[in-house]
CSV table of C-alpha atoms and ligand atoms in Angstrom, one decimal:
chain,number,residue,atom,x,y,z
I,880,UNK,CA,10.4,7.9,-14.8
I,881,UNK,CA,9.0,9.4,-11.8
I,882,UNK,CA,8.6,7.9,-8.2
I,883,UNK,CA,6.5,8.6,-5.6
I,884,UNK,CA,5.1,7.2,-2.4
I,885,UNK,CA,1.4,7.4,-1.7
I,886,UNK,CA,0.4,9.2,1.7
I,887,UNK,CA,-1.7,7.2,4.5
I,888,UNK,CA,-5.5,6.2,4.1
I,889,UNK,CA,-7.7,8.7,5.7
I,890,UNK,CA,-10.5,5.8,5.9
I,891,UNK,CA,-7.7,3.7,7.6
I,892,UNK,CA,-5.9,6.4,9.4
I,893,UNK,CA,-9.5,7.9,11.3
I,894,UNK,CA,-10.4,3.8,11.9
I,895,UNK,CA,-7.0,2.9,13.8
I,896,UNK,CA,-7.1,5.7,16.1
I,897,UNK,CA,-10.8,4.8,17.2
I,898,UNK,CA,-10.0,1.1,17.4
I,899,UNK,CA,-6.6,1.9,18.6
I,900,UNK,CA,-8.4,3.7,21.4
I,901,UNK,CA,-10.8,1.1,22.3
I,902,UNK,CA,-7.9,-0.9,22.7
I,903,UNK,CA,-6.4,1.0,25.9
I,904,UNK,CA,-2.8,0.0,25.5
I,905,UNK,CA,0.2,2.0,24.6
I,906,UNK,CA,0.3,1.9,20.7
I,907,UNK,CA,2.5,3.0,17.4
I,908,UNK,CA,0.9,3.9,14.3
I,909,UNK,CA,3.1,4.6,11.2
I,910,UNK,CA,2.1,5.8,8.0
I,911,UNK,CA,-1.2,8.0,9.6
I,912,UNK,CA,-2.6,10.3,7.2
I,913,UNK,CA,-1.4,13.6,8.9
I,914,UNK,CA,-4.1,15.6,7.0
I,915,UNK,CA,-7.0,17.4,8.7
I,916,UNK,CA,-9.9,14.8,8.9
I,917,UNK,CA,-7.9,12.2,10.7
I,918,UNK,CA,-6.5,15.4,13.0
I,919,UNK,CA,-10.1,16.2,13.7
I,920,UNK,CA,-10.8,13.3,14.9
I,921,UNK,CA,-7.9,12.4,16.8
I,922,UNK,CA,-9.0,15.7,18.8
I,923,UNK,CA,-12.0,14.6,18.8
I,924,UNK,CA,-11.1,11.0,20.5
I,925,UNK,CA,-8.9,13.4,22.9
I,926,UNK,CA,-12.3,15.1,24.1
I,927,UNK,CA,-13.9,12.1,25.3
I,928,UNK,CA,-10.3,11.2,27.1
I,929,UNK,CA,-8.3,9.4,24.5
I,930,UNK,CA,-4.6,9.9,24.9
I,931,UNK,CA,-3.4,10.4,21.1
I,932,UNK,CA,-0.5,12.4,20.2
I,933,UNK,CA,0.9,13.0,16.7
I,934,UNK,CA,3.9,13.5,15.3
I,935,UNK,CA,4.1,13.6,11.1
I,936,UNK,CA,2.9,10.4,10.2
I,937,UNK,CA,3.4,8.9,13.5
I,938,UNK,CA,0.7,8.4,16.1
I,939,UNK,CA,1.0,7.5,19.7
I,940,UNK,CA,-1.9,6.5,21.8
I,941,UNK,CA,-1.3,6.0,24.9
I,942,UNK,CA,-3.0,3.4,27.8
I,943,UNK,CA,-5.6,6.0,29.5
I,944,UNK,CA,-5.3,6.2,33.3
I,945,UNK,CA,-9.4,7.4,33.4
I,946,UNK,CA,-12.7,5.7,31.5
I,947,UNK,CA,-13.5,7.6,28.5
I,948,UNK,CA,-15.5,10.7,29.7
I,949,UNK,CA,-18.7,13.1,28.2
I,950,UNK,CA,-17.7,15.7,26.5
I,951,UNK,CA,-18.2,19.2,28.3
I,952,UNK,CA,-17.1,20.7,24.9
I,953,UNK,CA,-18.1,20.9,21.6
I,954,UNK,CA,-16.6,18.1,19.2
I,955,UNK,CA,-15.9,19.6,16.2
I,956,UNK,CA,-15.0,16.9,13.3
I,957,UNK,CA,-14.5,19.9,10.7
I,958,UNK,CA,-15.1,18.0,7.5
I,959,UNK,CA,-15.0,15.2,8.1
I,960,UNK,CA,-17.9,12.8,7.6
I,961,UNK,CA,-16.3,9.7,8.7
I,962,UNK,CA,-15.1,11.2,11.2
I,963,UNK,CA,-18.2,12.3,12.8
I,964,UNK,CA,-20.3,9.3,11.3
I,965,UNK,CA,-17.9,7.1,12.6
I,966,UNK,CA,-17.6,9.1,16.5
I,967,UNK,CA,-21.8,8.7,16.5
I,968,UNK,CA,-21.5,5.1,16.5
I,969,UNK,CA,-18.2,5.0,18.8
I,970,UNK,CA,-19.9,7.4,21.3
I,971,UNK,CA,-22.9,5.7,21.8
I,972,UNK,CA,-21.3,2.1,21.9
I,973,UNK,CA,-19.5,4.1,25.1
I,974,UNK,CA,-22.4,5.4,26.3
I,975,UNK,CA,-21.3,8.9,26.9
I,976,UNK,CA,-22.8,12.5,26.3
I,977,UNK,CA,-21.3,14.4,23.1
I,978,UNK,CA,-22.4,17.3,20.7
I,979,UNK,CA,-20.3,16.8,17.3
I,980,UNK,CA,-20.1,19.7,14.8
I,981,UNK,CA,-18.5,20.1,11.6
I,982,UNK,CA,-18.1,22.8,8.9
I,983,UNK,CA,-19.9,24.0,6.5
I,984,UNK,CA,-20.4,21.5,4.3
I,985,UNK,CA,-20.7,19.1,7.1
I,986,UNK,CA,-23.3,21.0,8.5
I,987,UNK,CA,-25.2,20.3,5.8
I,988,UNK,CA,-24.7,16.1,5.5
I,989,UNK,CA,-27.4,13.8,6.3
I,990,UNK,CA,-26.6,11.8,9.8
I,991,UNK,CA,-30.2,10.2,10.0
I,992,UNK,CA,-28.9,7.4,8.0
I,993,UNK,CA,-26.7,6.9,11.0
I,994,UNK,CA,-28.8,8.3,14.1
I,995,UNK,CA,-32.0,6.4,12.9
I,996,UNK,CA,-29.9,3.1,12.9
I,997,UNK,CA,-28.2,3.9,16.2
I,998,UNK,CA,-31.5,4.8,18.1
I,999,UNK,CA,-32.9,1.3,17.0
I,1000,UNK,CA,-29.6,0.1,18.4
I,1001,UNK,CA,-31.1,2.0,21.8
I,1002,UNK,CA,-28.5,4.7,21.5
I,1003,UNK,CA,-29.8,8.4,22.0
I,1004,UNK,CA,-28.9,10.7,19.1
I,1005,UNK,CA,-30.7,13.5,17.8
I,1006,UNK,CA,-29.9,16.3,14.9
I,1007,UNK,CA,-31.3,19.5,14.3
I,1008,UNK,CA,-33.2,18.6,11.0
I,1009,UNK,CA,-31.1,15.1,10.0
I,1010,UNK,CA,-28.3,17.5,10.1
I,1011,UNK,CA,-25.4,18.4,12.6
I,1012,UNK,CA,-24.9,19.5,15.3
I,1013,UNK,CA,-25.6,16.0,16.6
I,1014,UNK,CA,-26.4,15.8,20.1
I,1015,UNK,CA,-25.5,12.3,21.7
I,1016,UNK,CA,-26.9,11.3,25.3
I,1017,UNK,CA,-26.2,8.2,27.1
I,1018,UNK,CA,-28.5,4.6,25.3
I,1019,UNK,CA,-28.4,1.2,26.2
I,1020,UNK,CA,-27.1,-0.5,23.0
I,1021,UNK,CA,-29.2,-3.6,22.9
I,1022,UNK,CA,-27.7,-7.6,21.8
I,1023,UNK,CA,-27.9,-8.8,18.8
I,1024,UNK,CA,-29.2,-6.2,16.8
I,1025,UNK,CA,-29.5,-6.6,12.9
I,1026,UNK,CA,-29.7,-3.8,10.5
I,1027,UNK,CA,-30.6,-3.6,6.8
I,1028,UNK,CA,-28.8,-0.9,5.4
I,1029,UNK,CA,-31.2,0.8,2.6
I,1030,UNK,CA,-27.9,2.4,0.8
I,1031,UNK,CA,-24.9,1.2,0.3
I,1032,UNK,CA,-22.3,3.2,2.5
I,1033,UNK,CA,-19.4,1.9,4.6
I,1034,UNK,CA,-19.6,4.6,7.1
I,1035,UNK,CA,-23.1,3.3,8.3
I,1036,UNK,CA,-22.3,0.0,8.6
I,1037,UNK,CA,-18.5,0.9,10.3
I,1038,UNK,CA,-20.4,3.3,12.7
I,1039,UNK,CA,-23.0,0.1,14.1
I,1040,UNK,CA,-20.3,-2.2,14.3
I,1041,UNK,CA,-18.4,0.3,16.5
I,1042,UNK,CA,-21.0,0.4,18.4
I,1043,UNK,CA,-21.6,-2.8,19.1
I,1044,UNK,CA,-17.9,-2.9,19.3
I,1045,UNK,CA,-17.7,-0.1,22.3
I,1046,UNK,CA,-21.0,-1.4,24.1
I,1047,UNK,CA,-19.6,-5.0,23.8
I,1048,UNK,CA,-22.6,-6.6,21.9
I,1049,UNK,CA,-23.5,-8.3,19.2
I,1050,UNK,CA,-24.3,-7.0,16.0
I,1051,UNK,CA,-24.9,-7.5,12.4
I,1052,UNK,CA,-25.1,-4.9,9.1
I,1053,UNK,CA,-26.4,-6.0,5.7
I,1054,UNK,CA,-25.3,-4.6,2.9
I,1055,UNK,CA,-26.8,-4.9,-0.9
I,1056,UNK,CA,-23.2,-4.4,-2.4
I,1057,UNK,CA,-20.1,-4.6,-0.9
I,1058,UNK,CA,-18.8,-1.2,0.8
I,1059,UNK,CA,-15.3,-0.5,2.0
I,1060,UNK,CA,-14.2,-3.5,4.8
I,1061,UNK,CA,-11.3,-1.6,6.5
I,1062,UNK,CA,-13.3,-1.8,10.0
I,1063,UNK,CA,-14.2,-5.5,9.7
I,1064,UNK,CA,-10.1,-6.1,8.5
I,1065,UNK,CA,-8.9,-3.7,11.3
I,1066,UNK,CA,-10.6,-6.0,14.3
I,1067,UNK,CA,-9.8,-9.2,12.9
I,1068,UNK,CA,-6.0,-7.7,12.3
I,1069,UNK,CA,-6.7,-7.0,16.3
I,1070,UNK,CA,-7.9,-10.5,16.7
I,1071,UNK,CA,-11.8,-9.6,17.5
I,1072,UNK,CA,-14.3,-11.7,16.4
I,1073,UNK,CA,-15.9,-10.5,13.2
I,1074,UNK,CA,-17.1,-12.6,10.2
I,1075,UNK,CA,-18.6,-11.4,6.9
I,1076,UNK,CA,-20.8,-13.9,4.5
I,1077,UNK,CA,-21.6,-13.0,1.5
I,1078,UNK,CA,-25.6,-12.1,1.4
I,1079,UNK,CA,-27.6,-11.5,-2.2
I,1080,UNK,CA,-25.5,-9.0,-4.4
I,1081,UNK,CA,-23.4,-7.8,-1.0
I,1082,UNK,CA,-22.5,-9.0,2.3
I,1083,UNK,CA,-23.8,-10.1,6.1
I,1084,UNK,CA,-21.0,-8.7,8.8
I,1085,UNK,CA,-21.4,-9.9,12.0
I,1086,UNK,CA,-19.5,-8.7,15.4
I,1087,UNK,CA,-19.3,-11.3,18.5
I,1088,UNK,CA,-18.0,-9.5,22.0
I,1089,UNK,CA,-14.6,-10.8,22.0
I,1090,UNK,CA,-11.5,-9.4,23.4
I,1091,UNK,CA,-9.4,-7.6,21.3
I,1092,UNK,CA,-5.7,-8.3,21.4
I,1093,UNK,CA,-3.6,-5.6,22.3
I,1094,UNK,CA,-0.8,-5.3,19.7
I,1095,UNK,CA,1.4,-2.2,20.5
I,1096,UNK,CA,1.9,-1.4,16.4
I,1097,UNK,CA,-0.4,-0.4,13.5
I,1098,UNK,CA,1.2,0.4,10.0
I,1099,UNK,CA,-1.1,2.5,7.4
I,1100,UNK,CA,-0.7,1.6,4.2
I,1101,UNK,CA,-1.3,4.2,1.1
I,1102,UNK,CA,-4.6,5.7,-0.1
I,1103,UNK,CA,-6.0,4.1,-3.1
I,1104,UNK,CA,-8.0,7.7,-3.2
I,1105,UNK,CA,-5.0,9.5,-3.1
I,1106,UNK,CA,-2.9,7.7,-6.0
I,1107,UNK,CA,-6.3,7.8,-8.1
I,1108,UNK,CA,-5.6,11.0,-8.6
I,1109,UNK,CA,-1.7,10.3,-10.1
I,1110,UNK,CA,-3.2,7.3,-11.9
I,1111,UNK,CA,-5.3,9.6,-14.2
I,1112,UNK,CA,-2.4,12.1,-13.8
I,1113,UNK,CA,0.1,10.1,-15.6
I,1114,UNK,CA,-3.1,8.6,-17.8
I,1115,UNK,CA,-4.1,11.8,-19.2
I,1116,UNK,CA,-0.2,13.6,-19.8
I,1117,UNK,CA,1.7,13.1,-22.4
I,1118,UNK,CA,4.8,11.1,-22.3
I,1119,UNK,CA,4.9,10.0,-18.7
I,1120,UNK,CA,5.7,7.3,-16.5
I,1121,UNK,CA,5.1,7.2,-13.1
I,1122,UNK,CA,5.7,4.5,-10.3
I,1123,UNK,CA,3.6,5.4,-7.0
I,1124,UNK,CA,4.8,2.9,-3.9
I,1125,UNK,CA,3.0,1.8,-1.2
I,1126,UNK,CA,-0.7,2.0,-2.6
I,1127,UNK,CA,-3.2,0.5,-0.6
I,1128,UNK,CA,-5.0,-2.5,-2.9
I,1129,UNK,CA,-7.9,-3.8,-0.5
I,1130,UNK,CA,-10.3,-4.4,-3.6
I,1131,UNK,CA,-13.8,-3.0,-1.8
I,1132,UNK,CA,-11.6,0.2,-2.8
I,1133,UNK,CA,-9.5,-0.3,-5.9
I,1134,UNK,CA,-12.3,-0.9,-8.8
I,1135,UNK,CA,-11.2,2.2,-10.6
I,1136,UNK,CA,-8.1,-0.1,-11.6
I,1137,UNK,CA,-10.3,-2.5,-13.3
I,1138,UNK,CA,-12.1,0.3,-14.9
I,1139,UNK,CA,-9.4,2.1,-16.1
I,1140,UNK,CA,-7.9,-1.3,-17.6
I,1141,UNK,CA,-11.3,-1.3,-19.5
I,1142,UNK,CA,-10.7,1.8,-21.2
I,1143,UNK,CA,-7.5,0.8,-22.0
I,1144,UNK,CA,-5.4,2.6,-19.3
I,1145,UNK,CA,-1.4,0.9,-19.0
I,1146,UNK,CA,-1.3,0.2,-15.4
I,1147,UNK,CA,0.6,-2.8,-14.0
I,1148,UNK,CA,0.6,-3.8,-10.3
I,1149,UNK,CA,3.7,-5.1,-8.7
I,1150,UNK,CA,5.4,-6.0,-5.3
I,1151,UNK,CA,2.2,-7.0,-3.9
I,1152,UNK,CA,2.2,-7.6,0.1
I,1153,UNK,CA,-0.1,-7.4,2.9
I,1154,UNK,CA,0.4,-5.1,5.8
I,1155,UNK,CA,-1.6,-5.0,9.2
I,1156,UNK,CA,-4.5,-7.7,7.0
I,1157,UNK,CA,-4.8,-4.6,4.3
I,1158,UNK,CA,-2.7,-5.6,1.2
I,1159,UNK,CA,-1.0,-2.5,-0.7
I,1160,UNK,CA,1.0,-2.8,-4.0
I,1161,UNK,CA,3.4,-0.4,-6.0
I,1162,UNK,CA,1.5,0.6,-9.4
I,1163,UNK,CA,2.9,1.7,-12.6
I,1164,UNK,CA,1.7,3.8,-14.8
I,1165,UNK,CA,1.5,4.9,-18.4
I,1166,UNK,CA,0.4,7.6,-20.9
I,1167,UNK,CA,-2.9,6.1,-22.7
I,1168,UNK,CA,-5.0,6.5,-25.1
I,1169,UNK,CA,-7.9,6.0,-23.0
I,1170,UNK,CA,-11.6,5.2,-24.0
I,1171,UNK,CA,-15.1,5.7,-22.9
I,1172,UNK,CA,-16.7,3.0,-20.8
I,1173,UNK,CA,-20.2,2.3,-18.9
I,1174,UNK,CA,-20.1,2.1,-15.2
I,1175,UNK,CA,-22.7,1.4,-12.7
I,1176,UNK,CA,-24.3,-0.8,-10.7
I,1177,UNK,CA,-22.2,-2.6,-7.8
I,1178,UNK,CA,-18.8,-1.4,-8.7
I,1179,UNK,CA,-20.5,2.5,-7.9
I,1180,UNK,CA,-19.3,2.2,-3.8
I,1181,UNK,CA,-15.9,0.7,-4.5
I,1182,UNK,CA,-15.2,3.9,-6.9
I,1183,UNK,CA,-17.6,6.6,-4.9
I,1184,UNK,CA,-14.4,8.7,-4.3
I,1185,UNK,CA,-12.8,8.6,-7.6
I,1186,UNK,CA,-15.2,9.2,-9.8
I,1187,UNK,CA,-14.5,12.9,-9.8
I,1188,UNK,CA,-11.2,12.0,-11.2
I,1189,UNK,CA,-12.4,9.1,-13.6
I,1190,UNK,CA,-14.4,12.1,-14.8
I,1191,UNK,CA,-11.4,13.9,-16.2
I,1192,UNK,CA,-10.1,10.8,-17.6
I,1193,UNK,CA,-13.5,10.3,-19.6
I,1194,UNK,CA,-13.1,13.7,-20.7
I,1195,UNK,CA,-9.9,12.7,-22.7
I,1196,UNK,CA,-10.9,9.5,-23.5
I,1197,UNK,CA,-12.1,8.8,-26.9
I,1198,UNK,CA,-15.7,8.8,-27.1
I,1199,UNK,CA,-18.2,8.3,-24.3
I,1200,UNK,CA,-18.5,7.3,-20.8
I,1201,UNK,CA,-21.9,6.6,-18.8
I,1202,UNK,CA,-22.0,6.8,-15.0
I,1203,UNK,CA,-24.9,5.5,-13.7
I,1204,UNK,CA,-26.4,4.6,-9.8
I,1205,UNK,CA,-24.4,7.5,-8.5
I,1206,UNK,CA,-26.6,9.5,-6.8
I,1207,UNK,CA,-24.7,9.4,-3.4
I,1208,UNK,CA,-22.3,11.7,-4.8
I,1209,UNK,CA,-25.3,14.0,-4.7
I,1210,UNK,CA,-24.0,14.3,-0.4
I,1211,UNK,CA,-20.9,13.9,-0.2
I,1212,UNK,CA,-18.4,17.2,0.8
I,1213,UNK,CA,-20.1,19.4,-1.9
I,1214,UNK,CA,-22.8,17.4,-4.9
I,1215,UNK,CA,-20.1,16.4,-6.6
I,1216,UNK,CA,-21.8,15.4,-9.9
I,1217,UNK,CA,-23.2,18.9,-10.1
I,1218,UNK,CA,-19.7,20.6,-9.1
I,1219,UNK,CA,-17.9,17.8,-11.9
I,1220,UNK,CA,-20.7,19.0,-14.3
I,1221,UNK,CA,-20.2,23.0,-13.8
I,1222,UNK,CA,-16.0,22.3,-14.2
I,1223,UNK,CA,-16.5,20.3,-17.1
I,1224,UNK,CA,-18.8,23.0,-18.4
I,1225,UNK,CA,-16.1,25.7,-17.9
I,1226,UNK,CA,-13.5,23.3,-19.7
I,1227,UNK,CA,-16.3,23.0,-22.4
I,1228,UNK,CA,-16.3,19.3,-22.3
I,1229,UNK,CA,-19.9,17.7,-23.6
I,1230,UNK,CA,-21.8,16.5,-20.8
I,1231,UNK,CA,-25.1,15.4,-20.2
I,1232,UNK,CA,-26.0,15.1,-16.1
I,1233,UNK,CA,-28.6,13.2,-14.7
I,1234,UNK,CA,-30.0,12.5,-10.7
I,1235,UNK,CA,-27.5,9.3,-10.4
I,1236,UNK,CA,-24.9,10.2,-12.6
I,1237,UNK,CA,-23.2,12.1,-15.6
I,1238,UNK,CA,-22.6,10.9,-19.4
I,1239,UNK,CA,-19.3,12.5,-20.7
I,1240,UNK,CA,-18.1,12.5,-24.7
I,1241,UNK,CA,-14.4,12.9,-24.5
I,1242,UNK,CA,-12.3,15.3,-26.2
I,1243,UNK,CA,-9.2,14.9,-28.0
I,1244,UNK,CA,-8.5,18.5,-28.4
I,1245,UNK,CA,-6.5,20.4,-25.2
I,1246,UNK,CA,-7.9,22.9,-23.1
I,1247,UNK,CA,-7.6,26.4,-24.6
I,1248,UNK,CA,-8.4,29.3,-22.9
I,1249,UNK,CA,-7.0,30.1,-18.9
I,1250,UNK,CA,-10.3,29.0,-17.3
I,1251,UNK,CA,-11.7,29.2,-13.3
I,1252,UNK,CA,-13.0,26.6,-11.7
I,1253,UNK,CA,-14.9,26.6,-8.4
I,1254,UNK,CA,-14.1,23.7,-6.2
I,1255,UNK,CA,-16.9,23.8,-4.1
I,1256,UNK,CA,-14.7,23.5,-1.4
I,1257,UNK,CA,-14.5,19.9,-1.8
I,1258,UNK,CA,-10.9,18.5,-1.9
I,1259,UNK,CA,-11.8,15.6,-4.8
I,1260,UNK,CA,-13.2,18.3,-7.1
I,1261,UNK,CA,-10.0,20.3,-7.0
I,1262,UNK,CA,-7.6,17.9,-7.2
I,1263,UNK,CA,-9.7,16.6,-10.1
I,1264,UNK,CA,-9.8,19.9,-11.9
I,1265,UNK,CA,-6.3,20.9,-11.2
I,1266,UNK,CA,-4.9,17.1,-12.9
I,1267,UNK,CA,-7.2,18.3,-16.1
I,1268,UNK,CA,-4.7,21.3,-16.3
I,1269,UNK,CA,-2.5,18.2,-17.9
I,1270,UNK,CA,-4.0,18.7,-20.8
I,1271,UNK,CA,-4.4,22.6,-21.0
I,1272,UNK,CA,-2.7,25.5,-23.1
I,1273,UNK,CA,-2.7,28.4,-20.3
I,1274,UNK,CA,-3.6,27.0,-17.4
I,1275,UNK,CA,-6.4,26.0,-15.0
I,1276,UNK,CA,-7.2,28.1,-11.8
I,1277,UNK,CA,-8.9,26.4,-9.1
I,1278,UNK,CA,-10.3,28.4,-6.3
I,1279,UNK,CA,-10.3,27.4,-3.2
I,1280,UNK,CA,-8.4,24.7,-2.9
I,1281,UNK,CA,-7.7,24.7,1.2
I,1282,UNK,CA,-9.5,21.2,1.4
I,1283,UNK,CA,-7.1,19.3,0.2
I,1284,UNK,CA,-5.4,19.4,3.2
I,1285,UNK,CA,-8.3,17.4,4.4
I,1286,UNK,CA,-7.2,14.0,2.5
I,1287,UNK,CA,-3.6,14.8,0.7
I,1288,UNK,CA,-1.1,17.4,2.3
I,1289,UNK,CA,1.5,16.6,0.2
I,1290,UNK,CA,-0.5,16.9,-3.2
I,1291,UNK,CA,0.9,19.7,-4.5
I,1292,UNK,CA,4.5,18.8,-3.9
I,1293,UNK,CA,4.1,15.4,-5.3
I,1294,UNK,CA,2.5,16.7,-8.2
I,1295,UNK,CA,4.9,19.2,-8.5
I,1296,UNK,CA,7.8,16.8,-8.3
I,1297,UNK,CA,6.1,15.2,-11.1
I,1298,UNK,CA,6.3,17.9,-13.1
I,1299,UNK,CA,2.8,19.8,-12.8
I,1300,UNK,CA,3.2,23.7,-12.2
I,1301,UNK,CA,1.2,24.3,-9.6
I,1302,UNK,CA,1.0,27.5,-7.9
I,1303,UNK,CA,-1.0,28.4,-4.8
I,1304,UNK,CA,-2.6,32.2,-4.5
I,1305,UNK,CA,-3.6,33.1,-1.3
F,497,S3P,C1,-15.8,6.3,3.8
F,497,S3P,C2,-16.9,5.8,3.1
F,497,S3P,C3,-17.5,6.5,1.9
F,497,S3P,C4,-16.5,7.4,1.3
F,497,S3P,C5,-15.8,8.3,2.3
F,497,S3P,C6,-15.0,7.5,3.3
F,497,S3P,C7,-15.3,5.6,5.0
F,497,S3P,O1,-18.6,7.2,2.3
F,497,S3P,O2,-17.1,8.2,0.3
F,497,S3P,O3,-14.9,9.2,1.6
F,497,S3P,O4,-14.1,5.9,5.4
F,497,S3P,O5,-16.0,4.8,5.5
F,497,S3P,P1,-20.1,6.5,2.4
F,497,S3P,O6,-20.0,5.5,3.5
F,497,S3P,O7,-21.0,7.7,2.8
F,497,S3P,O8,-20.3,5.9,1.1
């Protein structure tokens, strides 16, 4: 049997060091995703006079001797949409001047979902065509502000309540399904005061100034995203058994369990805890004969992330699977359902794709020819593809794969460890 232990939560890791910041008291985080997005935006925190220093998966940040300060320079939050979703919010809850950039693909993600949200909030943000750069200039957040969000999407709502958090007023965020509730957990973990209610089909969250309580340790637990991607590893293989440790459980982010179970995937969940109000979990995990399933509707932002790699697991499932209400995907680091559709294509899996989603008819047959499959540059469609190499003859060669770094550094060994082959080619 093979053992591994799941690497920190980006969505975690980027939360703690803003919160963490907020907090201005020396602090210890362990377990921090040391991967590029949560760098980025420590570095990015460090421009507007954060004092965060990291060392593997340890973070200190340190009680700041000056306010928080404008940034003279530019803040670059590379890929990173939380990141810079998440700094919009944080930076005009401060009330300081900022211009945040990204990459390429960044550069080409819609922040009006986030500006136009803030500016009612009476922040001042502006993009060059709803895209970065994003040019932030001192607001005045106003009290109790409410805000409807028309999509479902956990970096909106964790970028307002930041806000409100940083400007010290109230605030509340609807949401029509439930999204990811690290940021709510994270402030009630620091004793702030922060309630959600369920609302309709999803949720009312509503932040009260309160002082936060200034513990001096955070601990990370594992990324759900990351171990999805061993979970349909060991799925799809033959003969294997896997036991990942330490995998984050919060259920706004662990639905692919449940739909995995559905199409009949041998996963048990054991040692069950709950660190820093997040709980986490060791899985194990079985070859299966997986398969096909239907999934839409409100489960959709829970599993945003993984459906890439619930993808490859439909593709060796028996029979078919329908993803529906997925258009999001459409802007996330590349369109993913068009870059799952054009890998599937190359791995001649049937597929039909559609504005919100993809329908796949699984194969039972292995991959035969040595195919190439363009990432995108996303990091979710490579480690996706690369995991379908499980169940190919001569291989699977994914180009450009140097985003993975972005959410799991240690992919490639741990996959290796487990037996995988993978190469890198430079
Ligand atoms: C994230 C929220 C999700 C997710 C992203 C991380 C977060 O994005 O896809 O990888 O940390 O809040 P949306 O809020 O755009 O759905």
């Amino acid at each position: 049997m093979g053992e591994v232990t799941c690497p920190g939560d980006k969505s975690i890791s980027q939360r703690v060091l803003m919160i963490g910041s907020l907090l201005n008291t020396d602090i210890k985080i362990t377990g921090f995703l040391n991967g590029e997005d949560p760098i980025s935006t420590a570095n990015a925190l460090n421009n507007i006079g954060s004092s965060i220093s990291i060392e593997d998966t340890s973070v200190t940040i340190k009680k700041r001797v000056v306010p928080f300060m404008s940034s003279n320079e530019i803040v670059d939050l590379g890929n990173s949409g939380t990141g810079m979703r998440l700094m919009m919010g944080l930076v005009s809850g401060l009330g300081l001047d900022a211009t945040l950039v990204g990459d390429d693909s960044l550069s080409k993600r819609p922040m009006l979902r986030v500006a136009n949200p803030l500016n009612k909030m009476g922040a001042s943000v502006s993009c060059d065509q709803g895209m970065p750069p994003v040019k932030i200039s001192p607001g005045q957040i106003i009290n109790d502000f409410l805000y409807e969000m028309p999509i479902a999407s956990a970096q909106i709502k964790s970028s307002i309540i930041l806000a409100g958090l940083a400007a010290n007023k109230k605030v509340s965020v609807i949401e029509k399904s439930p999204t990811r509730d690290h940021t709510e957990r994270m402030i009630k973990y620091f004793e702030g005061n922060i309630e959600s209610k369920r609302h309709n089909s999803g949720n009312i969250i509503t932040y009260n100034p309160s002082e936060l309580s200034s513990k001096s340790s955070y601990q990370v637990v594992g990324d759900f995203s990351s171990a999805a991607f061993i979970i349909v590893a060991g799925l799809i293989a033959k003969d294997s058994k896997i036991l990942i440790k330490n995998v984050g459980m919060n259920p706004s982010r662990s639905g692919l369990i449940q739909v995995l179970k559905s199409m009949g995937a041998k996963i048990a969940i054991e040692n069950h805890s709950t660190i820093c109000n997040e709980e986490v979990a060791d899985i194990l995990v079985e070859s299966s004969e997986l398969k096909g399933v239907e999934v839409m509707g409100n489960i959709i932002p829970n599993i945003i992330d993984e459906i890439p790699v619930l993808s490859i697991a439909a593709s060796f499932a028996k029979g078919t699977t329908l993803i529906k209400d997925a258009a999001e995907l459409r802007v996330k680091e590349s369109d993913r359902l068009a870059a799952i559709s054009d890998g599937l294509l190359k791995i001649k899996i049937d597929h039909e794709l559609f504005d919100d989603g993809i329908k796949i008819n699984g194969s039972d047959k292995d991959i035969d020819d040595l195919v190439e499959i363009d990432s995108h540059g996303d990091h979710r469609i490579a480690m996706s593809f690369l995991i379908a190499s499980l169940r190919s003859k001569n291989g699977i060669y994914v180009k450009d794969c140097k985003n993975i770094f972005t959410s799991f550094p240690t992919f490639l060994s741990i996959m290796n460890k487990l037996g995988l082959s993978i190469n890198e080619q430079t």
